[in-house]
């Protein structure tokens, strides 16, 4: 008996060694360490209609990985955008205080000092800088004074160009969807084959379209080349100032006053007073401004619920009469044919979401979108109020907003039924808001390296595989030996 047990010893030992090796290999040493510390970054997105604060976070030891930075929290600043404080610049700084106090609580105290803080202003401030450069400088100086009073690493308040705004929105979209590079299950970096997604942003004062294209850029102003993770991307981008939702609504209102005695995009049964000073203050309505008008006059305007006239009014926003390139979107701006899939966010999302969820209309095709727009524009004020109680006077503008989105996509950018099938309307990817803010921070903090991530993980992995196979072979050999031993000891007793 003792001899039998002894003869089993060598294969048993072999099996034990194999098992031990496998176990040692499979204990994930990296994960056993204490959890990695987090880093934070703060971006204030100073839009034309309001300011939002985003706090991002990422594990400090994975800084250069894609898809690692996510949204920690956010805060909506109360009141208007910073450009609305042109007459009271200190008010612009003061308006940010509530959200900054939240940031002090949201970011752990020991991280305050090293946390970068940026303020980026967009088309609202671009317009203010056009009408009054001094006022825009005063507003930026005022918000700078406020932001410097906080312990964060404040890195400046700037006005983004339309080009930057478009490109950073595109970077955000593709970063969040991990379209640049991906750390796969096999422990290797690889470039996903699906390509990048185009980005369409509709703000309050401007709209941006950005997509990767193989077509040559006929206007250098519309081409941006980016080197991300070792890959070169050629991206088409354009920002249309005065084509943001709020400015479009003002322009339509000004044209309605000019051409009709009512507003065809507003619902029948709705009427309101328009203060001429407010309507004509923006450079976007300059073309429709009468030679003389009394700014303190109020004009009463009623809605008409007239989809056809409303479409005509919105068509007037686009000028197709001249193009000095092989092809243009509108207003003489070069644009290659739209290619690939797109994500449409911010006010694009809100317009389509209203049609889908409040009106209960399908918008999966251009034909459905067109029909949905006619339906919403044909509602009376009481019908709309019954559908969406509590929306207030904004409800009157959903027809014009949806009509604009539909015309911009089809006639403006040239989406046909097939291309439209690749457009998704979304405001978040995971927990992170889609917009230019994240891309802006990633760029300014160098969180997207130009070179591909090192092969360290790749080589680590292959030696790991070799060892794993070795120990599995050892274990199998031991098992085979054991089995044979067991058979040979059994058979004599069976006879
Ligand atoms: C990230 O990349 C930069 C340069 O590409 C490098 O200096 C830095 O050490 C990297 N950080 C980490 C955590 O790998
Ligand atoms: C305002 O516009 C001028 C002219 O385009 C430009 O040089 C300046 O940098 C702008 N101001 C800011 C703060 O961006
Ligand atoms: C503008 O209208 C207001 C009343 O609405 C009037 O008191 C004022 O005198 C007018 N100003 C001019 C320059 O006509
Ligand atoms: C369209 O643009 C052309 C060239 O820029 C201009 O001459 C024309 O007046 C514009 N038409 C409208 C309706 O604005
Ligand atoms: C608008 O609605 C009315 C009924 O409320 C309907 O008779 C009419 O055909 C509709 N118009 C359009 C353009 O859909
Ligand atoms: C991102 O930052 C780099 C410098 O770090 C700069 O050269 C590049 O132009 C920036 N990208 C964009 C889109 O602005």
PDB file of C-alpha atoms in Angstrom, residues 199-413:
ATOM      1  CA  UNK A 199     -20.135  65.428 -34.956  1.00  0.00           C
ATOM      2  CA  UNK A 200     -22.959  67.961 -35.282  1.00  0.00           C
ATOM      3  CA  UNK A 201     -23.429  70.535 -32.550  1.00  0.00           C
ATOM      4  CA  UNK A 202     -26.261  73.067 -32.362  1.00  0.00           C
ATOM      5  CA  UNK A 203     -25.634  75.738 -29.744  1.00  0.00           C
ATOM      6  CA  UNK A 204     -27.492  78.948 -28.986  1.00  0.00           C
ATOM      7  CA  UNK A 205     -25.555  81.177 -31.386  1.00  0.00           C
ATOM      8  CA  UNK A 206     -23.688  78.861 -33.775  1.00  0.00           C
ATOM      9  CA  UNK A 207     -23.801  75.383 -35.253  1.00  0.00           C
ATOM     10  CA  UNK A 208     -20.865  73.135 -36.125  1.00  0.00           C
ATOM     11  CA  UNK A 209     -20.402  70.182 -38.476  1.00  0.00           C
ATOM     12  CA  UNK A 210     -17.183  68.130 -38.304  1.00  0.00           C
ATOM     13  CA  UNK A 211     -16.306  64.842 -39.991  1.00  0.00           C
ATOM     14  CA  UNK A 212     -13.354  62.848 -41.259  1.00  0.00           C
ATOM     15  CA  UNK A 213     -13.165  62.945 -45.026  1.00  0.00           C
ATOM     16  CA  UNK A 214     -10.975  61.615 -47.804  1.00  0.00           C
ATOM     17  CA  UNK A 215     -12.075  64.395 -50.182  1.00  0.00           C
ATOM     18  CA  UNK A 216      -9.480  67.108 -50.748  1.00  0.00           C
ATOM     19  CA  UNK A 217     -10.102  70.326 -48.834  1.00  0.00           C
ATOM     20  CA  UNK A 218     -10.765  73.079 -51.349  1.00  0.00           C
ATOM     21  CA  UNK A 219     -10.749  75.697 -48.615  1.00  0.00           C
ATOM     22  CA  UNK A 220      -7.907  75.390 -46.069  1.00  0.00           C
ATOM     23  CA  UNK A 221     -10.090  77.202 -43.514  1.00  0.00           C
ATOM     24  CA  UNK A 222     -12.230  74.066 -43.303  1.00  0.00           C
ATOM     25  CA  UNK A 223      -9.459  71.505 -42.892  1.00  0.00           C
ATOM     26  CA  UNK A 224      -7.829  70.421 -39.650  1.00  0.00           C
ATOM     27  CA  UNK A 225      -5.204  67.712 -39.336  1.00  0.00           C
ATOM     28  CA  UNK A 226      -4.901  65.955 -36.020  1.00  0.00           C
ATOM     29  CA  UNK A 227      -2.354  63.440 -34.797  1.00  0.00           C
ATOM     30  CA  UNK A 228      -3.876  61.255 -32.084  1.00  0.00           C
ATOM     31  CA  UNK A 229      -2.344  58.042 -30.730  1.00  0.00           C
ATOM     32  CA  UNK A 230       0.014  57.910 -33.706  1.00  0.00           C
ATOM     33  CA  UNK A 231      -2.714  58.211 -36.340  1.00  0.00           C
ATOM     34  CA  UNK A 232      -3.219  61.207 -38.639  1.00  0.00           C
ATOM     35  CA  UNK A 233      -6.826  62.345 -39.102  1.00  0.00           C
ATOM     36  CA  UNK A 234      -7.969  64.767 -41.804  1.00  0.00           C
ATOM     37  CA  UNK A 235     -11.099  66.427 -40.610  1.00  0.00           C
ATOM     38  CA  UNK A 236     -13.516  68.808 -42.332  1.00  0.00           C
ATOM     39  CA  UNK A 237     -15.090  71.360 -40.003  1.00  0.00           C
ATOM     40  CA  UNK A 238     -17.218  74.470 -40.257  1.00  0.00           C
ATOM     41  CA  UNK A 239     -18.981  76.647 -37.730  1.00  0.00           C
ATOM     42  CA  UNK A 240     -21.905  78.809 -38.890  1.00  0.00           C
ATOM     43  CA  UNK A 241     -22.190  81.884 -36.705  1.00  0.00           C
ATOM     44  CA  UNK A 242     -25.791  83.113 -36.255  1.00  0.00           C
ATOM     45  CA  UNK A 243     -27.112  79.602 -37.011  1.00  0.00           C
ATOM     46  CA  UNK A 244     -27.453  78.562 -33.367  1.00  0.00           C
ATOM     47  CA  UNK A 245     -30.967  77.900 -32.137  1.00  0.00           C
ATOM     48  CA  UNK A 246     -31.586  81.177 -30.275  1.00  0.00           C
ATOM     49  CA  UNK A 247     -30.154  83.370 -33.029  1.00  0.00           C
ATOM     50  CA  UNK A 248     -32.167  81.480 -35.641  1.00  0.00           C
ATOM     51  CA  UNK A 249     -35.336  82.119 -33.617  1.00  0.00           C
ATOM     52  CA  UNK A 250     -34.497  85.852 -33.450  1.00  0.00           C
ATOM     53  CA  UNK A 251     -33.821  85.977 -37.189  1.00  0.00           C
ATOM     54  CA  UNK A 252     -37.096  84.199 -37.982  1.00  0.00           C
ATOM     55  CA  UNK A 253     -38.931  86.613 -35.723  1.00  0.00           C
ATOM     56  CA  UNK A 254     -37.333  89.562 -37.494  1.00  0.00           C
ATOM     57  CA  UNK A 255     -38.287  88.121 -40.918  1.00  0.00           C
ATOM     58  CA  UNK A 256     -41.820  87.424 -39.728  1.00  0.00           C
ATOM     59  CA  UNK A 257     -42.151  91.068 -38.691  1.00  0.00           C
ATOM     60  CA  UNK A 258     -40.768  92.129 -42.067  1.00  0.00           C
ATOM     61  CA  UNK A 259     -42.873  89.919 -44.315  1.00  0.00           C
ATOM     62  CA  UNK A 260     -46.004  88.823 -42.465  1.00  0.00           C
ATOM     63  CA  UNK A 261     -48.151  90.448 -39.845  1.00  0.00           C
ATOM     64  CA  UNK A 262     -48.001  87.173 -37.899  1.00  0.00           C
ATOM     65  CA  UNK A 263     -45.455  84.437 -37.145  1.00  0.00           C
ATOM     66  CA  UNK A 264     -46.194  81.348 -39.266  1.00  0.00           C
ATOM     67  CA  UNK A 265     -43.991  79.093 -37.072  1.00  0.00           C
ATOM     68  CA  UNK A 266     -45.736  80.017 -33.851  1.00  0.00           C
ATOM     69  CA  UNK A 267     -48.936  78.164 -32.917  1.00  0.00           C
ATOM     70  CA  UNK A 268     -52.330  79.718 -33.544  1.00  0.00           C
ATOM     71  CA  UNK A 269     -53.708  81.075 -30.289  1.00  0.00           C
ATOM     72  CA  UNK A 270     -50.285  82.204 -29.051  1.00  0.00           C
ATOM     73  CA  UNK A 271     -49.232  85.831 -29.122  1.00  0.00           C
ATOM     74  CA  UNK A 272     -46.590  87.890 -27.387  1.00  0.00           C
ATOM     75  CA  UNK A 273     -44.986  91.325 -27.357  1.00  0.00           C
ATOM     76  CA  UNK A 274     -41.566  91.777 -28.897  1.00  0.00           C
ATOM     77  CA  UNK A 275     -39.287  94.551 -27.654  1.00  0.00           C
ATOM     78  CA  UNK A 276     -37.523  95.881 -30.761  1.00  0.00           C
ATOM     79  CA  UNK A 277     -34.342  96.756 -28.857  1.00  0.00           C
ATOM     80  CA  UNK A 278     -33.917  93.100 -27.862  1.00  0.00           C
ATOM     81  CA  UNK A 279     -34.764  91.796 -31.305  1.00  0.00           C
ATOM     82  CA  UNK A 280     -32.329  94.028 -33.195  1.00  0.00           C
ATOM     83  CA  UNK A 281     -29.485  94.039 -30.652  1.00  0.00           C
ATOM     84  CA  UNK A 282     -27.775  91.000 -32.164  1.00  0.00           C
ATOM     85  CA  UNK A 283     -25.525  91.347 -35.240  1.00  0.00           C
ATOM     86  CA  UNK A 284     -27.377  88.283 -36.579  1.00  0.00           C
ATOM     87  CA  UNK A 285     -30.562  90.295 -37.203  1.00  0.00           C
ATOM     88  CA  UNK A 286     -28.714  93.259 -38.742  1.00  0.00           C
ATOM     89  CA  UNK A 287     -29.887  92.357 -42.269  1.00  0.00           C
ATOM     90  CA  UNK A 288     -33.557  92.613 -41.287  1.00  0.00           C
ATOM     91  CA  UNK A 289     -33.187  95.714 -39.140  1.00  0.00           C
ATOM     92  CA  UNK A 290     -35.267  98.659 -40.419  1.00  0.00           C
ATOM     93  CA  UNK A 291     -33.358 101.854 -41.127  1.00  0.00           C
ATOM     94  CA  UNK A 292     -35.112 103.595 -38.279  1.00  0.00           C
ATOM     95  CA  UNK A 293     -36.937 102.081 -35.379  1.00  0.00           C
ATOM     96  CA  UNK A 294     -37.770 102.989 -31.822  1.00  0.00           C
ATOM     97  CA  UNK A 295     -35.973 100.437 -29.621  1.00  0.00           C
ATOM     98  CA  UNK A 296     -38.375 100.848 -26.743  1.00  0.00           C
ATOM     99  CA  UNK A 297     -41.355 100.012 -28.943  1.00  0.00           C
ATOM    100  CA  UNK A 298     -43.089  96.703 -28.348  1.00  0.00           C
ATOM    101  CA  UNK A 299     -44.782  94.953 -31.260  1.00  0.00           C
ATOM    102  CA  UNK A 300     -47.457  92.347 -30.681  1.00  0.00           C
ATOM    103  CA  UNK A 301     -47.150  89.263 -32.882  1.00  0.00           C
ATOM    104  CA  UNK A 302     -49.489  86.264 -33.064  1.00  0.00           C
ATOM    105  CA  UNK A 303     -48.867  82.713 -34.233  1.00  0.00           C
ATOM    106  CA  UNK A 304     -50.264  81.256 -37.462  1.00  0.00           C
ATOM    107  CA  UNK A 305     -49.638  77.471 -37.262  1.00  0.00           C
ATOM    108  CA  UNK A 306     -48.754  77.507 -40.960  1.00  0.00           C
ATOM    109  CA  UNK A 307     -46.189  74.781 -41.807  1.00  0.00           C
ATOM    110  CA  UNK A 308     -45.775  75.853 -45.456  1.00  0.00           C
ATOM    111  CA  UNK A 309     -45.145  79.541 -44.697  1.00  0.00           C
ATOM    112  CA  UNK A 310     -42.877  78.562 -41.807  1.00  0.00           C
ATOM    113  CA  UNK A 311     -40.804  76.397 -44.156  1.00  0.00           C
ATOM    114  CA  UNK A 312     -40.512  79.365 -46.506  1.00  0.00           C
ATOM    115  CA  UNK A 313     -39.317  81.592 -43.672  1.00  0.00           C
ATOM    116  CA  UNK A 314     -36.693  79.033 -42.574  1.00  0.00           C
ATOM    117  CA  UNK A 315     -35.531  78.503 -46.201  1.00  0.00           C
ATOM    118  CA  UNK A 316     -34.707  82.188 -46.288  1.00  0.00           C
ATOM    119  CA  UNK A 317     -31.886  81.541 -43.786  1.00  0.00           C
ATOM    120  CA  UNK A 318     -29.903  79.598 -46.385  1.00  0.00           C
ATOM    121  CA  UNK A 319     -28.285  81.182 -49.402  1.00  0.00           C
ATOM    122  CA  UNK A 320     -27.449  78.808 -52.268  1.00  0.00           C
ATOM    123  CA  UNK A 321     -26.888  81.443 -54.923  1.00  0.00           C
ATOM    124  CA  UNK A 322     -23.108  81.323 -55.207  1.00  0.00           C
ATOM    125  CA  UNK A 323     -20.314  78.806 -54.652  1.00  0.00           C
ATOM    126  CA  UNK A 324     -16.722  79.272 -55.785  1.00  0.00           C
ATOM    127  CA  UNK A 325     -15.817  75.637 -55.000  1.00  0.00           C
ATOM    128  CA  UNK A 326     -16.850  72.360 -56.636  1.00  0.00           C
ATOM    129  CA  UNK A 327     -19.590  72.073 -54.041  1.00  0.00           C
ATOM    130  CA  UNK A 328     -20.915  74.041 -51.095  1.00  0.00           C
ATOM    131  CA  UNK A 329     -23.224  73.533 -48.179  1.00  0.00           C
ATOM    132  CA  UNK A 330     -24.702  77.046 -48.112  1.00  0.00           C
ATOM    133  CA  UNK A 331     -23.662  80.689 -47.945  1.00  0.00           C
ATOM    134  CA  UNK A 332     -20.770  79.874 -50.290  1.00  0.00           C
ATOM    135  CA  UNK A 333     -19.073  77.600 -47.739  1.00  0.00           C
ATOM    136  CA  UNK A 334     -17.143  74.623 -49.133  1.00  0.00           C
ATOM    137  CA  UNK A 335     -18.274  71.212 -47.938  1.00  0.00           C
ATOM    138  CA  UNK A 336     -17.457  67.732 -49.286  1.00  0.00           C
ATOM    139  CA  UNK A 337     -20.330  65.213 -49.329  1.00  0.00           C
ATOM    140  CA  UNK A 338     -21.169  64.080 -45.789  1.00  0.00           C
ATOM    141  CA  UNK A 339     -19.581  60.678 -45.161  1.00  0.00           C
ATOM    142  CA  UNK A 340     -19.853  58.093 -42.414  1.00  0.00           C
ATOM    143  CA  UNK A 341     -22.085  58.026 -39.387  1.00  0.00           C
ATOM    144  CA  UNK A 342     -22.806  61.100 -37.267  1.00  0.00           C
ATOM    145  CA  UNK A 343     -23.720  61.982 -33.741  1.00  0.00           C
ATOM    146  CA  UNK A 344     -25.935  65.068 -33.408  1.00  0.00           C
ATOM    147  CA  UNK A 345     -26.004  66.558 -29.909  1.00  0.00           C
ATOM    148  CA  UNK A 346     -27.011  69.638 -27.849  1.00  0.00           C
ATOM    149  CA  UNK A 347     -30.019  71.420 -29.425  1.00  0.00           C
ATOM    150  CA  UNK A 348     -30.183  68.843 -32.260  1.00  0.00           C
ATOM    151  CA  UNK A 349     -30.975  66.296 -29.576  1.00  0.00           C
ATOM    152  CA  UNK A 350     -33.552  68.505 -27.829  1.00  0.00           C
ATOM    153  CA  UNK A 351     -35.417  69.249 -31.084  1.00  0.00           C
ATOM    154  CA  UNK A 352     -35.655  65.588 -32.114  1.00  0.00           C
ATOM    155  CA  UNK A 353     -36.308  64.397 -28.566  1.00  0.00           C
ATOM    156  CA  UNK A 354     -39.333  66.714 -28.374  1.00  0.00           C
ATOM    157  CA  UNK A 355     -40.772  65.197 -31.575  1.00  0.00           C
ATOM    158  CA  UNK A 356     -40.148  61.681 -30.299  1.00  0.00           C
ATOM    159  CA  UNK A 357     -41.116  61.817 -26.654  1.00  0.00           C
ATOM    160  CA  UNK A 358     -43.590  64.714 -26.329  1.00  0.00           C
ATOM    161  CA  UNK A 359     -45.263  64.467 -29.736  1.00  0.00           C
ATOM    162  CA  UNK A 360     -44.860  60.677 -29.896  1.00  0.00           C
ATOM    163  CA  UNK A 361     -43.767  60.834 -33.556  1.00  0.00           C
ATOM    164  CA  UNK A 362     -41.209  58.516 -35.207  1.00  0.00           C
ATOM    165  CA  UNK A 363     -38.136  60.218 -36.710  1.00  0.00           C
ATOM    166  CA  UNK A 364     -36.119  57.272 -37.993  1.00  0.00           C
ATOM    167  CA  UNK A 365     -36.075  58.522 -41.595  1.00  0.00           C
ATOM    168  CA  UNK A 366     -35.987  61.904 -43.304  1.00  0.00           C
ATOM    169  CA  UNK A 367     -39.505  61.305 -44.540  1.00  0.00           C
ATOM    170  CA  UNK A 368     -40.698  60.753 -40.967  1.00  0.00           C
ATOM    171  CA  UNK A 369     -38.773  63.806 -39.766  1.00  0.00           C
ATOM    172  CA  UNK A 370     -40.421  65.933 -42.457  1.00  0.00           C
ATOM    173  CA  UNK A 371     -43.867  64.657 -41.506  1.00  0.00           C
ATOM    174  CA  UNK A 372     -43.202  65.177 -37.791  1.00  0.00           C
ATOM    175  CA  UNK A 373     -42.135  68.782 -38.409  1.00  0.00           C
ATOM    176  CA  UNK A 374     -45.353  69.495 -40.343  1.00  0.00           C
ATOM    177  CA  UNK A 375     -47.366  67.935 -37.540  1.00  0.00           C
ATOM    178  CA  UNK A 376     -45.744  70.004 -34.768  1.00  0.00           C
ATOM    179  CA  UNK A 377     -46.015  73.197 -36.852  1.00  0.00           C
ATOM    180  CA  UNK A 378     -49.732  72.563 -37.424  1.00  0.00           C
ATOM    181  CA  UNK A 379     -50.604  72.360 -33.714  1.00  0.00           C
ATOM    182  CA  UNK A 380     -52.547  75.137 -32.055  1.00  0.00           C
ATOM    183  CA  UNK A 381     -51.342  76.693 -28.807  1.00  0.00           C
ATOM    184  CA  UNK A 382     -53.935  74.859 -26.717  1.00  0.00           C
ATOM    185  CA  UNK A 383     -53.098  71.511 -28.380  1.00  0.00           C
ATOM    186  CA  UNK A 384     -49.397  72.010 -27.648  1.00  0.00           C
ATOM    187  CA  UNK A 385     -50.064  73.034 -24.056  1.00  0.00           C
ATOM    188  CA  UNK A 386     -52.165  69.924 -23.536  1.00  0.00           C
ATOM    189  CA  UNK A 387     -49.254  67.781 -24.830  1.00  0.00           C
ATOM    190  CA  UNK A 388     -46.543  69.430 -22.776  1.00  0.00           C
ATOM    191  CA  UNK A 389     -47.916  71.268 -19.772  1.00  0.00           C
ATOM    192  CA  UNK A 390     -45.323  73.248 -17.855  1.00  0.00           C
ATOM    193  CA  UNK A 391     -43.025  73.930 -20.824  1.00  0.00           C
ATOM    194  CA  UNK A 392     -43.959  77.624 -20.771  1.00  0.00           C
ATOM    195  CA  UNK A 393     -43.417  79.987 -23.706  1.00  0.00           C
ATOM    196  CA  UNK A 394     -40.495  77.884 -25.063  1.00  0.00           C
ATOM    197  CA  UNK A 395     -43.191  75.551 -26.350  1.00  0.00           C
ATOM    198  CA  UNK A 396     -44.090  78.091 -29.038  1.00  0.00           C
ATOM    199  CA  UNK A 397     -40.612  77.765 -30.576  1.00  0.00           C
ATOM    200  CA  UNK A 398     -40.384  73.979 -31.037  1.00  0.00           C
ATOM    201  CA  UNK A 399     -41.890  74.173 -34.531  1.00  0.00           C
ATOM    202  CA  UNK A 400     -39.306  76.701 -35.731  1.00  0.00           C
ATOM    203  CA  UNK A 401     -36.493  74.725 -34.054  1.00  0.00           C
ATOM    204  CA  UNK A 402     -37.543  71.432 -35.640  1.00  0.00           C
ATOM    205  CA  UNK A 403     -38.112  73.036 -39.048  1.00  0.00           C
ATOM    206  CA  UNK A 404     -34.632  74.555 -38.879  1.00  0.00           C
ATOM    207  CA  UNK A 405     -33.001  71.235 -37.932  1.00  0.00           C
ATOM    208  CA  UNK A 406     -34.782  69.472 -40.792  1.00  0.00           C
ATOM    209  CA  UNK A 407     -33.843  72.128 -43.375  1.00  0.00           C
ATOM    210  CA  UNK A 408     -30.258  72.399 -42.132  1.00  0.00           C
ATOM    211  CA  UNK A 409     -29.659  68.652 -42.406  1.00  0.00           C
ATOM    212  CA  UNK A 410     -31.353  68.117 -45.766  1.00  0.00           C
ATOM    213  CA  UNK A 411     -30.896  71.274 -47.819  1.00  0.00           C
ATOM    214  CA  UNK A 412     -28.003  72.784 -45.859  1.00  0.00           C
ATOM    215  CA  UNK A 413     -25.633  69.859 -45.305  1.00  0.00           C
TER     216      UNK A 413
END
